[in-house]
DNA sequence: CCTACCGATCGGTAGG
DNA sequence: CCTACCGATCGGTAGG
């Protein structure tokens, strides 16, 4: 007999994942219990396992889906016809937008990935290292092309990504920021710091 | 009879605290067990309690000693006779130096403070909020004094502190960075982004 | 989706 | 500084 898939299976699973993401961000992965997640959506802890495989698998799904979004965007940027400074601006704006729109998942991918088991832990680290080295390569191209001032590209990438990563503490607080204001200010500070002349 | 205080009490307690800091940073506070710490210094877990009061108290001591360092430095900067741009540069360099010299403790204070219980949690948050608003006030003074370009001061503080906080991922990796190079590049990117003209 | 329950591990104490 | 041990809680399973 074919397995009957309830019509609301997808949405309930999403509710579980969203509650998990919210708690992983607020309390951290290690300090969040399956019972915490269950309480948040009003069921008993063992019932969670009808929707997800394990606590670790939820962390895995969050981290790798975020990584995929950034990797795909990097490929787009590498392939488009803009100059290098524009490519960098494009990357910065994408990071800010992701942080604003999907900040729970981005925060978790940024800060809780180390709780991943092997081989996923190494896989994630490799993807992250690769992304950063692509970012740095674009910066170096921009420097060689005289669009960007002569900074250490690796340090600049670290500075940019960290600066944007800090938006989480803003999103976390009650008073929502004006996104436009936030984006223009950060882009302005970082891009002025990089631009030649 | 007077309690005999072993001559190496201080140093052994410091060994415990340092092992704890190292593990809190590497695995996170919640994922670090007292047994982990005990193994790191070669004793049994219950023996730790001859040196420290509790797991939470170690986190407390780390967070508040870091906070105190930054608060004291802020008072110095506020009181000195430099112009506002110099004051900001001074703050940025102090943050980088602290991150480089005492990065484990600074990282923990930055990232693990939320595991503090009340009332310490609120106390820490208040100190952090106060520090940031002092920082923002100096930026606003610099803007009004035409030394610093017209950015949103709160966003600029967030950008600066986050950018520097990201040094941890560099310190964490095996290959130690050239500190001078790191500092000059970050100061350059951030200060160029803020400076007028 | 629930009740009942598992072995493992947690922070910490008692007592020496 | 250790052994012996505590109650609480963990992620997860069995079975319905």
Tab-separated table of N, CA and C (backbone and C1' of nucleotides) in Angstrom, chain B residues 12 43-44 46-47 50-51, chain D residues 1-7:
chain	number	residue	atom	x	y	z
B	12	UNK	N	47.191	27.300	39.703
B	12	UNK	CA	46.343	26.178	39.317
B	12	UNK	C	44.951	26.659	38.939
B	43	UNK	N	42.938	16.253	35.654
B	43	UNK	CA	42.389	15.892	36.961
B	43	UNK	C	40.971	15.368	36.777
B	44	UNK	N	40.347	14.931	37.854
B	44	UNK	CA	38.969	14.473	37.777
B	44	UNK	C	38.013	15.664	37.916
B	46	UNK	N	35.306	16.434	39.675
B	46	UNK	CA	34.947	17.038	40.967
B	46	UNK	C	36.069	17.890	41.564
B	47	UNK	N	37.304	17.609	41.190
B	47	UNK	CA	38.442	18.377	41.728
B	47	UNK	C	38.441	19.820	41.240
B	50	UNK	N	37.519	22.648	43.684
B	50	UNK	CA	38.443	23.210	44.666
B	50	UNK	C	39.014	24.544	44.193
B	51	UNK	N	38.831	24.824	42.903
B	51	UNK	CA	39.442	26.034	42.332
B	51	UNK	C	38.415	27.056	41.878
D	1	DC	P	45.067	19.590	42.063
D	1	DC	O5'	44.431	18.157	42.355
D	1	DC	C5'	45.298	17.089	42.700
D	1	DC	C4'	44.467	16.044	43.352
D	1	DC	C3'	43.231	15.611	42.572
D	1	DC	O3'	43.588	14.562	41.692
D	1	DC	C1'	42.855	15.699	44.940
D	2	DC	P	42.405	13.846	40.755
D	2	DC	O5'	41.797	12.698	41.676
D	2	DC	C5'	42.657	11.748	42.293
D	2	DC	C4'	41.840	10.847	43.199
D	2	DC	C3'	40.626	10.261	42.487
D	2	DC	O3'	40.818	8.872	42.261
D	2	DC	C1'	39.989	11.233	44.597
D	3	DT	P	39.719	8.076	41.358
D	3	DT	O5'	38.661	7.589	42.453
D	3	DT	C5'	39.090	6.803	43.566
D	3	DT	C4'	37.875	6.416	44.397
D	3	DT	C3'	36.751	5.738	43.616
D	3	DT	O3'	36.176	4.721	44.443
D	3	DT	C1'	35.914	7.720	44.592
D	4	DA	P	35.074	3.673	43.853
D	4	DA	O5'	33.696	4.278	44.372
D	4	DA	C5'	33.579	4.718	45.724
D	4	DA	C4'	32.244	5.421	45.893
D	4	DA	C3'	31.144	4.858	44.993
D	4	DA	O3'	30.003	4.580	45.793
D	4	DA	C1'	31.249	7.211	44.771
D	5	DC	P	28.675	3.782	45.213
D	5	DC	O5'	27.708	5.005	44.887
D	5	DC	C5'	27.600	6.059	45.867
D	5	DC	C4'	27.039	7.301	45.241
D	5	DC	C3'	25.848	7.094	44.294
D	5	DC	O3'	24.666	7.331	45.025
D	5	DC	C1'	27.263	8.925	43.672
D	6	DC	P	23.202	7.078	44.430
D	6	DC	O5'	22.616	8.544	44.324
D	6	DC	C5'	22.889	9.479	45.378
D	6	DC	C4'	22.420	10.851	44.926
D	6	DC	C3'	21.243	10.748	43.974
D	6	DC	O3'	20.047	11.061	44.657
D	6	DC	C1'	22.957	12.209	43.099
D	7	DG	P	18.634	10.734	44.138
D	7	DG	O5'	18.262	12.036	43.286
D	7	DG	C5'	18.257	13.326	43.901
D	7	DG	C4'	18.123	14.366	42.816
D	7	DG	C3'	16.871	14.197	41.943
D	7	DG	O3'	16.425	15.509	41.621
D	7	DG	C1'	18.809	14.022	40.580
